[in-house]
PDB file of C-alpha atoms and ligand atoms in Angstrom:
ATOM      1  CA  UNK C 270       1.298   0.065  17.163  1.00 93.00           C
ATOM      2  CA  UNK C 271       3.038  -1.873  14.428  1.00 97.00           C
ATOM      3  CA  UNK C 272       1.032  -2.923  11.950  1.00 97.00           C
ATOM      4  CA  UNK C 273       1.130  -4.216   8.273  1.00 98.00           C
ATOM      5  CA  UNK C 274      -2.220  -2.689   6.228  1.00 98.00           C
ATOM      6  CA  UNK C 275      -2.227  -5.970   3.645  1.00 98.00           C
ATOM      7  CA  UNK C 276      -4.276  -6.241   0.453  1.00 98.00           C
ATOM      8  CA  UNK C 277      -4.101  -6.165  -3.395  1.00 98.00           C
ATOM      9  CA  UNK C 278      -3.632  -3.587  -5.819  1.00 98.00           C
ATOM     10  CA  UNK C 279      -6.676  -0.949  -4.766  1.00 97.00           C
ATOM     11  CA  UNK C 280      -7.936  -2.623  -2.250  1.00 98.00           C
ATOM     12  CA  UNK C 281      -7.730   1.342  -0.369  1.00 97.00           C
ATOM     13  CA  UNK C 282      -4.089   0.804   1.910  1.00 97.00           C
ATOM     14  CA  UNK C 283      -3.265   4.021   1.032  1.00 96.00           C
ATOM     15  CA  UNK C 284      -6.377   6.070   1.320  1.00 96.00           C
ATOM     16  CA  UNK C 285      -6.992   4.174   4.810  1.00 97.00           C
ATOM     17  CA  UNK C 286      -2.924   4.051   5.898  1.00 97.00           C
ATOM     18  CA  UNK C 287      -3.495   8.267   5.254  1.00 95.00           C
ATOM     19  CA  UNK C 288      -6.242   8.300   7.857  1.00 96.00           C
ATOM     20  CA  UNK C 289      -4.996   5.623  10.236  1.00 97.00           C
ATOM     21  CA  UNK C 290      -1.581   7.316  10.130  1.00 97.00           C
ATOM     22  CA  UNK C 291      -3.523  10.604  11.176  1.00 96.00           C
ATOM     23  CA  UNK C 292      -5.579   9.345  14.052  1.00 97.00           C
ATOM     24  CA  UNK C 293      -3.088   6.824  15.773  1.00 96.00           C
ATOM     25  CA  UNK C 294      -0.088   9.611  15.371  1.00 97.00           C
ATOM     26  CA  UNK C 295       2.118   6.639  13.776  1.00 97.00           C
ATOM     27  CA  UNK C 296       4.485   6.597  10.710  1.00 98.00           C
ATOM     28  CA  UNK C 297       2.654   5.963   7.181  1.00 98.00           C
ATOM     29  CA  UNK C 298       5.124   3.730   5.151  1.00 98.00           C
ATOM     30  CA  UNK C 299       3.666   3.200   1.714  1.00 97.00           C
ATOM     31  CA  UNK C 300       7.051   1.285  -0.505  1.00 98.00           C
ATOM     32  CA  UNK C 301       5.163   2.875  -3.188  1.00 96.00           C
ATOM     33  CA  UNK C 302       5.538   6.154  -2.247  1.00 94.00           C
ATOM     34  CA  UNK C 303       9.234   5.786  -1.595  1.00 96.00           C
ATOM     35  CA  UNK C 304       9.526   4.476  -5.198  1.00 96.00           C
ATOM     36  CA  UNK C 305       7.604   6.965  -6.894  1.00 93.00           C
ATOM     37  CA  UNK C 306       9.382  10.053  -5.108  1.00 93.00           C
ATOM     38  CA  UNK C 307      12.390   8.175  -5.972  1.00 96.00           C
ATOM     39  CA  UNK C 308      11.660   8.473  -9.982  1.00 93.00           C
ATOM     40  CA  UNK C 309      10.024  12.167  -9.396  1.00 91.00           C
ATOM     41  CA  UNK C 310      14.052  13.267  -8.449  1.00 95.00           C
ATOM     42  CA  UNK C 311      15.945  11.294 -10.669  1.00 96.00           C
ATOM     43  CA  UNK C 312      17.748   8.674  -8.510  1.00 96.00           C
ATOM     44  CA  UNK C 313      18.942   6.178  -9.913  1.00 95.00           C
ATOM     45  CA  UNK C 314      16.925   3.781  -7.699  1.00 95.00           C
ATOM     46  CA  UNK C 315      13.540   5.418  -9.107  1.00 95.00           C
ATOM     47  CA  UNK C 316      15.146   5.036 -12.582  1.00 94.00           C
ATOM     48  CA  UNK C 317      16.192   1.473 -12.085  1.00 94.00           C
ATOM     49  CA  UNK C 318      12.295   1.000 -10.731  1.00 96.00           C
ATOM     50  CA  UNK C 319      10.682   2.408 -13.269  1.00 95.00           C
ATOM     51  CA  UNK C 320      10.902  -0.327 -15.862  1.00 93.00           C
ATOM     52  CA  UNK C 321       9.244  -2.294 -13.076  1.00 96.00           C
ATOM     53  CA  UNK C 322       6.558  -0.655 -11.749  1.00 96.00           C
ATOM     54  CA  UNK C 323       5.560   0.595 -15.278  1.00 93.00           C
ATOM     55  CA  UNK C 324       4.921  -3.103 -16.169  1.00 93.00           C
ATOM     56  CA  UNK C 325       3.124  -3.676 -13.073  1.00 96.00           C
ATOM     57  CA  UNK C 326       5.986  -6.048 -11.920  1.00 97.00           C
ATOM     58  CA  UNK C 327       7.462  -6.714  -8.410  1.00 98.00           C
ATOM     59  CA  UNK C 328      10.686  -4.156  -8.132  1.00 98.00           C
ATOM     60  CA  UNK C 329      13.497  -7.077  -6.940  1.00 97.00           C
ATOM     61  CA  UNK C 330      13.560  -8.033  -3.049  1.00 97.00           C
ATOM     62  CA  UNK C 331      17.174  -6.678  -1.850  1.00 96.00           C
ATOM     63  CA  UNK C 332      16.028  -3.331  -3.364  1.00 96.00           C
ATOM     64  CA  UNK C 333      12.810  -3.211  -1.465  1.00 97.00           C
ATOM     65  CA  UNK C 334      14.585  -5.185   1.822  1.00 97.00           C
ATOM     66  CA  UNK C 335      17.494  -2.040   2.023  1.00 96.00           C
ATOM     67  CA  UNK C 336      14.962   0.583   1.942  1.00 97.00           C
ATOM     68  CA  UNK C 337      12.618  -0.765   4.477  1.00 97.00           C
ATOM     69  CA  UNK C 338      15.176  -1.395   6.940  1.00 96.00           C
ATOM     70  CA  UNK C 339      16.732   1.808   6.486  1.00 96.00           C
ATOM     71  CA  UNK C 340      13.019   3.734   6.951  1.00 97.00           C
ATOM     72  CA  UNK C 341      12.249   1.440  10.477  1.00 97.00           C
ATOM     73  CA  UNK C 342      15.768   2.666  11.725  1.00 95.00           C
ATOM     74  CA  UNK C 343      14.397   6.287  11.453  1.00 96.00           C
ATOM     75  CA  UNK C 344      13.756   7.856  14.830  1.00 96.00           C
ATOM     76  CA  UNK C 345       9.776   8.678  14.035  1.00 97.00           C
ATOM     77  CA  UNK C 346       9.925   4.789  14.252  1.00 96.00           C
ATOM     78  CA  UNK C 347       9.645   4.170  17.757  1.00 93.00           C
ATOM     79  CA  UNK C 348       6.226   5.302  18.334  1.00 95.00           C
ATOM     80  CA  UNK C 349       5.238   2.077  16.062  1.00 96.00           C
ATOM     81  CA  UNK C 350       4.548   2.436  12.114  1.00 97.00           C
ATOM     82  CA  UNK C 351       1.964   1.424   9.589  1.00 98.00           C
ATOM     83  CA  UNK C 352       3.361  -0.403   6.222  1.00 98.00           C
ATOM     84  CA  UNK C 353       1.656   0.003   3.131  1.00 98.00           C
ATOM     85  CA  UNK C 354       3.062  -2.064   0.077  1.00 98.00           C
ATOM     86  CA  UNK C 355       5.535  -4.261   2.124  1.00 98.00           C
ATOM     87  CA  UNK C 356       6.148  -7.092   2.692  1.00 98.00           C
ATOM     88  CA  UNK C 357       5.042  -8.750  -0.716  1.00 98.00           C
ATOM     89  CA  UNK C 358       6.765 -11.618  -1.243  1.00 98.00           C
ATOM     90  CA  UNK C 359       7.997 -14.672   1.416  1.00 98.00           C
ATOM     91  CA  UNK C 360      11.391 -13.562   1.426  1.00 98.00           C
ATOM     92  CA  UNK C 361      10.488  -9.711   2.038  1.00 98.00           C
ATOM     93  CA  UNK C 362       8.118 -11.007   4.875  1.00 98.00           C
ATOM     94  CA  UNK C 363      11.122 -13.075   6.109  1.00 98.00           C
ATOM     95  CA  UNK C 364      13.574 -10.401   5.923  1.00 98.00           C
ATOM     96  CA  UNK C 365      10.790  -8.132   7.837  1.00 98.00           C
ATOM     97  CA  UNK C 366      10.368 -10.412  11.002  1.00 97.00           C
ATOM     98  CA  UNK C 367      14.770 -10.593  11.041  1.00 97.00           C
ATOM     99  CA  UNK C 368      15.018  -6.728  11.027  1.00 96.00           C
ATOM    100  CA  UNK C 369      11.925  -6.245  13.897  1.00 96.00           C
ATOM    101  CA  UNK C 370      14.018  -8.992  15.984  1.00 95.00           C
ATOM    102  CA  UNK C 371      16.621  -7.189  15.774  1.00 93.00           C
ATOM    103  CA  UNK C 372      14.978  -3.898  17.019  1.00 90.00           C
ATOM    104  CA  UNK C 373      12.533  -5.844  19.105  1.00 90.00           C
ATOM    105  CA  UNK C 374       9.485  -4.499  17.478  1.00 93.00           C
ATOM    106  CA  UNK C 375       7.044  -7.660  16.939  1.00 94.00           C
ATOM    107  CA  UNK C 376       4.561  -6.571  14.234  1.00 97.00           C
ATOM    108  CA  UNK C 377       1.265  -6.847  16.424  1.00 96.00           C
ATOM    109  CA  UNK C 378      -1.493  -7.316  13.444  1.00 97.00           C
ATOM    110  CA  UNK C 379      -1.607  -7.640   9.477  1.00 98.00           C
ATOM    111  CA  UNK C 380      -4.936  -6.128   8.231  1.00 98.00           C
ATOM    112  CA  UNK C 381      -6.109  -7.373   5.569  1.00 98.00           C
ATOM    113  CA  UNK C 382      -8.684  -5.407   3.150  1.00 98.00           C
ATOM    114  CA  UNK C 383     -10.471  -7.778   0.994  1.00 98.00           C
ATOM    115  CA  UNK C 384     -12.209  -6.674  -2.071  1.00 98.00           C
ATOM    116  CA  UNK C 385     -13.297  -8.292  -5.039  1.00 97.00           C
ATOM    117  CA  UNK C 386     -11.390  -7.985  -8.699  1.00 95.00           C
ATOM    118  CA  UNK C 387     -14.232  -6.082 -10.688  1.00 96.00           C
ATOM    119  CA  UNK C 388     -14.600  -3.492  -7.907  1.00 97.00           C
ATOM    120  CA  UNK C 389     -10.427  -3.036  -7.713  1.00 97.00           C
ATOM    121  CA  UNK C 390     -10.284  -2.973 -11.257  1.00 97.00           C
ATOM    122  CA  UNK C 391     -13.099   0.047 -11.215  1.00 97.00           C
ATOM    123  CA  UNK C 392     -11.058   2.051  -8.283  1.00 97.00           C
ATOM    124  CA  UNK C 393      -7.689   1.491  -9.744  1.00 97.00           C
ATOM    125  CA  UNK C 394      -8.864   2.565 -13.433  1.00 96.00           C
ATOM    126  CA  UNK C 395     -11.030   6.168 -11.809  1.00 97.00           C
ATOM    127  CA  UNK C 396      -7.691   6.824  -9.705  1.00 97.00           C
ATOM    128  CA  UNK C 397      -6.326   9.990  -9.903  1.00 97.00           C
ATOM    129  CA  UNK C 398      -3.182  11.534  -7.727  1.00 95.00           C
ATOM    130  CA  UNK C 399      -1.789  14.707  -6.718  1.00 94.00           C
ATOM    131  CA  UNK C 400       1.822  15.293  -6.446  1.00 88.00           C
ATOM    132  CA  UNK C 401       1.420  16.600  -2.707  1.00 89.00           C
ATOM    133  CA  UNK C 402      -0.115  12.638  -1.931  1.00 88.00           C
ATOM    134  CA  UNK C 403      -2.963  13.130  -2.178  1.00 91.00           C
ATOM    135  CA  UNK C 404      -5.815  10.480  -3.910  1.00 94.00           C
ATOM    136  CA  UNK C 405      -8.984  11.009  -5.925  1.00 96.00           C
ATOM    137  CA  UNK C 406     -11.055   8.671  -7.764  1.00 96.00           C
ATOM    138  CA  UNK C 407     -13.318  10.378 -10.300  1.00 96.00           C
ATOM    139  CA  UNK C 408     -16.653   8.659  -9.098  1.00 96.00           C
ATOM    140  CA  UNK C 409     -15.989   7.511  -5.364  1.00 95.00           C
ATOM    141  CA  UNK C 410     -13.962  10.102  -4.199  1.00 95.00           C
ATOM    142  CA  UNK C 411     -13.847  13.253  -6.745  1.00 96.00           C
ATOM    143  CA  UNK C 412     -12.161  16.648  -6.099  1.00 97.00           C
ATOM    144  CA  UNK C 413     -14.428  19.489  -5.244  1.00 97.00           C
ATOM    145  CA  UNK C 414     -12.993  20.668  -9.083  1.00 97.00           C
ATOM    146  CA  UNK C 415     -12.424  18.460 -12.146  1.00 96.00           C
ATOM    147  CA  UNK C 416      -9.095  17.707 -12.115  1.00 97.00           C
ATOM    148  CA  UNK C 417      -7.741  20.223  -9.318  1.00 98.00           C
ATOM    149  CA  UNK C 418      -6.394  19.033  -6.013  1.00 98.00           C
ATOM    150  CA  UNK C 419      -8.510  20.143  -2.595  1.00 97.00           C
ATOM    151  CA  UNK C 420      -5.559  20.133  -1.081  1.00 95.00           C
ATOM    152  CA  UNK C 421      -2.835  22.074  -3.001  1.00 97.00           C
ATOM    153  CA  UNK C 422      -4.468  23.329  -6.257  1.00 97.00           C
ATOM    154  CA  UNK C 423      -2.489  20.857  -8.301  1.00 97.00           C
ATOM    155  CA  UNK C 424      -3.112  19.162 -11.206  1.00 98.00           C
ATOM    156  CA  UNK C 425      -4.234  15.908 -11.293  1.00 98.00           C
ATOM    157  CA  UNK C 426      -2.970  12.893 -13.226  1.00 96.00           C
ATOM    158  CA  UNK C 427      -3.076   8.927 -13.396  1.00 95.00           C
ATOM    159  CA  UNK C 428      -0.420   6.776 -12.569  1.00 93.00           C
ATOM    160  CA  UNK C 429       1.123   5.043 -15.534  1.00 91.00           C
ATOM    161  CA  UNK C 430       0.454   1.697 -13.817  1.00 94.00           C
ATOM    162  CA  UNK C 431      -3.391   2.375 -14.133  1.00 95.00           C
ATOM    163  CA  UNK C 432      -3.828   1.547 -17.292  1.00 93.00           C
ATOM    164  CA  UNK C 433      -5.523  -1.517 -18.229  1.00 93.00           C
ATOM    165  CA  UNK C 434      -2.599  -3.607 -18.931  1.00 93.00           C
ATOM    166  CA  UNK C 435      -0.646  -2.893 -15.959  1.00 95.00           C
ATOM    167  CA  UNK C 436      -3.610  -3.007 -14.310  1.00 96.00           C
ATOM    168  CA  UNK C 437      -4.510  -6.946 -15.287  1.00 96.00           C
ATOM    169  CA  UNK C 438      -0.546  -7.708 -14.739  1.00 97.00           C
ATOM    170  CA  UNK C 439      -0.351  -6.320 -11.056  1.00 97.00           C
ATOM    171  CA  UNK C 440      -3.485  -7.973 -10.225  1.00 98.00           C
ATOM    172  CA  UNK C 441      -1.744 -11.200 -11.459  1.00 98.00           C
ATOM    173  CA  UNK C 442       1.331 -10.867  -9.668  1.00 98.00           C
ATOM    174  CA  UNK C 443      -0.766 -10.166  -6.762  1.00 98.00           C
ATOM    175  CA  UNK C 444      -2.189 -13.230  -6.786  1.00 98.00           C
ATOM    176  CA  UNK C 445       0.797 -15.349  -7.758  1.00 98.00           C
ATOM    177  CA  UNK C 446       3.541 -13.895  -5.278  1.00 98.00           C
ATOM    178  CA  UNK C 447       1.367 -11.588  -2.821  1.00 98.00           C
ATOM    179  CA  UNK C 448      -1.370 -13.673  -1.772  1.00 97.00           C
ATOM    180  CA  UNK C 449       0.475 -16.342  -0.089  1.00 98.00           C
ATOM    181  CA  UNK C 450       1.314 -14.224   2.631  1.00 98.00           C
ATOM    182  CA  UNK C 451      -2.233 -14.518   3.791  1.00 98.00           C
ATOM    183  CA  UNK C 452      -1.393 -17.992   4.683  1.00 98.00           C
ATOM    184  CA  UNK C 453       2.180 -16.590   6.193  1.00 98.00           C
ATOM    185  CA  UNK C 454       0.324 -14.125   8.720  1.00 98.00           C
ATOM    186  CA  UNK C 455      -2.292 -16.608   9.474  1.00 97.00           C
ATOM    187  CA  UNK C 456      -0.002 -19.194  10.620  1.00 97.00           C
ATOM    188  CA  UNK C 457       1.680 -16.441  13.014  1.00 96.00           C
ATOM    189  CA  UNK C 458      -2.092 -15.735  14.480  1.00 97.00           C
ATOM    190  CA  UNK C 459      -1.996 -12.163  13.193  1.00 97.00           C
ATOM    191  CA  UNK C 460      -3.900 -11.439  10.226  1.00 98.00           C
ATOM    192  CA  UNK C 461      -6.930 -10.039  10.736  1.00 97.00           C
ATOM    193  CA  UNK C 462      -9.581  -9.758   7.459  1.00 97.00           C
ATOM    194  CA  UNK C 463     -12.073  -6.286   7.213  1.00 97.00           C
ATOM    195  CA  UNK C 464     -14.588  -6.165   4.514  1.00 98.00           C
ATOM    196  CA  UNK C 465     -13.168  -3.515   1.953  1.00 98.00           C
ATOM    197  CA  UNK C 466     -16.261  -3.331   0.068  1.00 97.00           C
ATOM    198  CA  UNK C 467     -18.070  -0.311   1.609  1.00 95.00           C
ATOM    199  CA  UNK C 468     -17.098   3.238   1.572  1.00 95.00           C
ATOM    200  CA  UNK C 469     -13.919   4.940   2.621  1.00 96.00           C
ATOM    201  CA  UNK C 470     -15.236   6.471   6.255  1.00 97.00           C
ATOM    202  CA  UNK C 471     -17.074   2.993   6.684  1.00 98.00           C
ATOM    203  CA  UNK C 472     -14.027   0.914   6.210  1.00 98.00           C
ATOM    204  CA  UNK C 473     -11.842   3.039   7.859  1.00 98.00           C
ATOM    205  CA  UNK C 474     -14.545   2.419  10.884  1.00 98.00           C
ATOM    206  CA  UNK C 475     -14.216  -1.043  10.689  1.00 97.00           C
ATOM    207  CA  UNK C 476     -10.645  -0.925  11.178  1.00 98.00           C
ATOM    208  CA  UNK C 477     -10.347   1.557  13.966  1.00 97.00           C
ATOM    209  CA  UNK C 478     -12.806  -0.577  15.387  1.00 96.00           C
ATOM    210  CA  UNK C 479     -10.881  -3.634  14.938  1.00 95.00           C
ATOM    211  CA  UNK C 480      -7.637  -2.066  16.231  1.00 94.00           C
ATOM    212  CA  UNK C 481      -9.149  -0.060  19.545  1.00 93.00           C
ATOM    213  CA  UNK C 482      -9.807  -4.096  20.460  1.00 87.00           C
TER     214      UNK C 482
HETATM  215  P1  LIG G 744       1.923   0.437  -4.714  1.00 54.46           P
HETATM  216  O1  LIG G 744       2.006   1.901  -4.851  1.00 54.46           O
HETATM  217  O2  LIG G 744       2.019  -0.168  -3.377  1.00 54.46           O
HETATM  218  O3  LIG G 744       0.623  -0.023  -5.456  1.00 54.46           O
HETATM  219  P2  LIG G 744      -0.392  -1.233  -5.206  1.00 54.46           P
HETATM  220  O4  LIG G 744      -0.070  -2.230  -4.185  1.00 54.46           O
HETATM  221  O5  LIG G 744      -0.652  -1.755  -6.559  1.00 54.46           O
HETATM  222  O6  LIG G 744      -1.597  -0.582  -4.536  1.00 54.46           O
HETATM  223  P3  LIG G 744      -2.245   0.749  -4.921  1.00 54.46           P
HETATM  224  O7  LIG G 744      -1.473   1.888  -4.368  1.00 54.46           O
HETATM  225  O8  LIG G 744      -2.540   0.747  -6.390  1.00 54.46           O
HETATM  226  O9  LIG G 744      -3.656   0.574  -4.187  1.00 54.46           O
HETATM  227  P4  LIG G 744      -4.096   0.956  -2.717  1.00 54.46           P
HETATM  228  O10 LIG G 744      -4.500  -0.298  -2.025  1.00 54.46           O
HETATM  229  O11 LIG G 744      -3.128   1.847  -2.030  1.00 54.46           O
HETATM  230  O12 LIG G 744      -5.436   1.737  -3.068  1.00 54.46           O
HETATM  231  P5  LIG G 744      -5.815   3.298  -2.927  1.00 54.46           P
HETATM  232  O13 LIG G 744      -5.990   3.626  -1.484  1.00 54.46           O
HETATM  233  O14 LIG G 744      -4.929   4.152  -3.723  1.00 54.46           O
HETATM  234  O15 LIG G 744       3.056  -0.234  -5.614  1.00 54.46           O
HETATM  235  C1  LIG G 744       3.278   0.199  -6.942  1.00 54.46           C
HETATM  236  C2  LIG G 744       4.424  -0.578  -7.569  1.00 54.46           C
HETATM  237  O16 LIG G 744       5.644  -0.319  -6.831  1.00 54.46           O
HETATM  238  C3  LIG G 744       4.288  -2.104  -7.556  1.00 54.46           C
HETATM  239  O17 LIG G 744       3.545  -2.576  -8.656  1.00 54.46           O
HETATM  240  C4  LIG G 744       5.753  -2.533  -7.621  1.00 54.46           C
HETATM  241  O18 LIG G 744       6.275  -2.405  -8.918  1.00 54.46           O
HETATM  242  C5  LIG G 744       6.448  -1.504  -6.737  1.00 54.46           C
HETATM  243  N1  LIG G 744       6.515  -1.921  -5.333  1.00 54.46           N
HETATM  244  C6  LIG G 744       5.957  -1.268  -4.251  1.00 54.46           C
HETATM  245  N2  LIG G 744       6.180  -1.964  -3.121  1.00 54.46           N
HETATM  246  C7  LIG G 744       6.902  -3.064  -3.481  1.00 54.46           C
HETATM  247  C8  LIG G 744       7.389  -4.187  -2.755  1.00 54.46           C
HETATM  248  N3  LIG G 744       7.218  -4.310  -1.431  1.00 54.46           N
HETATM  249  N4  LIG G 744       8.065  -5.137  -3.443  1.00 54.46           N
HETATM  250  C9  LIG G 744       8.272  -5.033  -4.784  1.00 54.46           C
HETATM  251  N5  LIG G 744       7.811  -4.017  -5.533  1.00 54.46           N
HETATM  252  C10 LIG G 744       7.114  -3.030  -4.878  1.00 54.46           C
HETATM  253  O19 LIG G 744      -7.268   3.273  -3.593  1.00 54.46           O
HETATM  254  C11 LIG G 744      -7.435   3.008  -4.961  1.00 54.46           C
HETATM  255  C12 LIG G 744      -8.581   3.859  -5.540  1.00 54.46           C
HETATM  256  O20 LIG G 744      -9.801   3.435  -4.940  1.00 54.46           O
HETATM  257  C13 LIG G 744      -8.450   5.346  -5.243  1.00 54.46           C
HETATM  258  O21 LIG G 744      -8.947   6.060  -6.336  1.00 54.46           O
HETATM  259  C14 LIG G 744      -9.358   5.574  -4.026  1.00 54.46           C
HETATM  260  O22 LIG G 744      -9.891   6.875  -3.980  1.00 54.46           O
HETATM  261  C15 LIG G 744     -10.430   4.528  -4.247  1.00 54.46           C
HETATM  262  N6  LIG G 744     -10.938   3.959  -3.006  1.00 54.46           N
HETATM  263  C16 LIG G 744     -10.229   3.628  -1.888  1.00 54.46           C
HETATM  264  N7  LIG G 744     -11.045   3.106  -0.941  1.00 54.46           N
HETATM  265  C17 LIG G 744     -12.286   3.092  -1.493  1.00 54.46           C
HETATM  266  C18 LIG G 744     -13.565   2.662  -1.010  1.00 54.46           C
HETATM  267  N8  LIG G 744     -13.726   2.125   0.218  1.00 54.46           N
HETATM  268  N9  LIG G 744     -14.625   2.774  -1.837  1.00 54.46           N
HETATM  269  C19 LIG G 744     -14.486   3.311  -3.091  1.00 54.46           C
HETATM  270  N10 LIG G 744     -13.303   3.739  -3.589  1.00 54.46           N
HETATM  271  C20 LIG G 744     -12.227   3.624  -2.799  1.00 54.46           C
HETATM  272 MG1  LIG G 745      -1.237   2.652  -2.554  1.00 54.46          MG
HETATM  273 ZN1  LIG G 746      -2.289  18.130  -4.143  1.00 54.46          ZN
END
């Protein structure tokens, strides 16, 4: 399966790419991820992101183009894969479709989780992550401790892009760069739209549902 899990900042890619990833045995690919464990050690691609994501701003299009070609040339690849974060801009979606030519892996469907600004701005402002991955939110989806990670024991903490500013900027670059590509998919007779509103095990119902057709 090759699919693209679309949506804007919160909308749940991540908390439902974790599951999907799990029950269809395919590669999660979250851009953000990459980015993030990039700054954790140091490189000087994390470093040179930083300034970027901190501001909620798009990190530049050859950067994110090299990386996801790179990750679909990996062998875990050619079982299918499940992007999170990517494409999100025309040109990244363009450069996307060249590289899957190339391997001749069509991206079958673009799933798009719609959900309404308050409620994102709610979910992105409780988030709370774990080092290991892992993904809390303090009233929808709390740890079984304050602050401690089910999984690992760690501590948790909030991404410096959730706080309010970055918040209200990513939601604006979202609308003003991402959003077109709903159009983009549309046009190519692959985006599917699922209702993002209820809670994590029903979306994530919705979508298997969707998919199995
Ligand atoms: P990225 O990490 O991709 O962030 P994002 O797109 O802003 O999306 P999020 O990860 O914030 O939200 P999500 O949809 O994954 O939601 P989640 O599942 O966590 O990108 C970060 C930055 O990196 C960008 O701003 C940019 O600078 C850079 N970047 C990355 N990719 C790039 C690219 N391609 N090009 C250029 N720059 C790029 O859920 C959110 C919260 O809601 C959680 O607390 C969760 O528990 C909760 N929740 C989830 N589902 C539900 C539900 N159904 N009900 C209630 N709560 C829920
Ligand atoms: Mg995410
Ligand atoms: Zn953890």
């Amino acid at each position: 399966m090759n699919i693209v899990l679309f949506g804007p900042p919160g909308a749940g890619k991540g908390t439902q790419a974790k599951k999907l990833a799990g029950h269809y045995k395919i590669p999660h690919i979250s851009t953000g991820d990459i980015l993030r464990a990039n700054l954790r050690e140091g490189t000087e691609l994390g470093l040179a992101a930083k300034e970027y994501m901190d501001k909620g701003e798009l990190v530049p299009d050859e950067v994110l183009i090299g990386i996801i070609k790179n990750r679909l040339a990996e062998p875990d690849c050619q079982v299918g894969f499940l992007l999170d974060g990517y494409p999100r801009t025309i040109p990244q979606a363009d450069a996307l479709s060249g590289i899957l030519d190339e391997i001749s892996k069509p991206l079958e469907v673009v799933l798009n989780i719609d959900v309404p600004d308050n409620e994102l701005v709610i979910r992105l402002g409780g988030r709370r992550m774990c080092s290991c991955g892992a993904s809390y939110h303090i009233k929808f989806n709390p740890p079984e401790m304050d602050g401690i990670c089910d999984t690992c024991g760690g501590t948790l903490y909030q991404r410096d892009d959730d706080k309010d500013d970055a918040i209200r900027q990513r939601l604006k670059v979202y609308q003003e760069q991402t959003q077109p590509l709903i159009d983009y998919y549309n046009r190519m007779g692959i985006l599917v739209t699922v209702d993002g509103t209820g809670d994590i095990d029903e979306v994530f119902a919705d979508i298997c549902d969707m998919l199995d057709k």
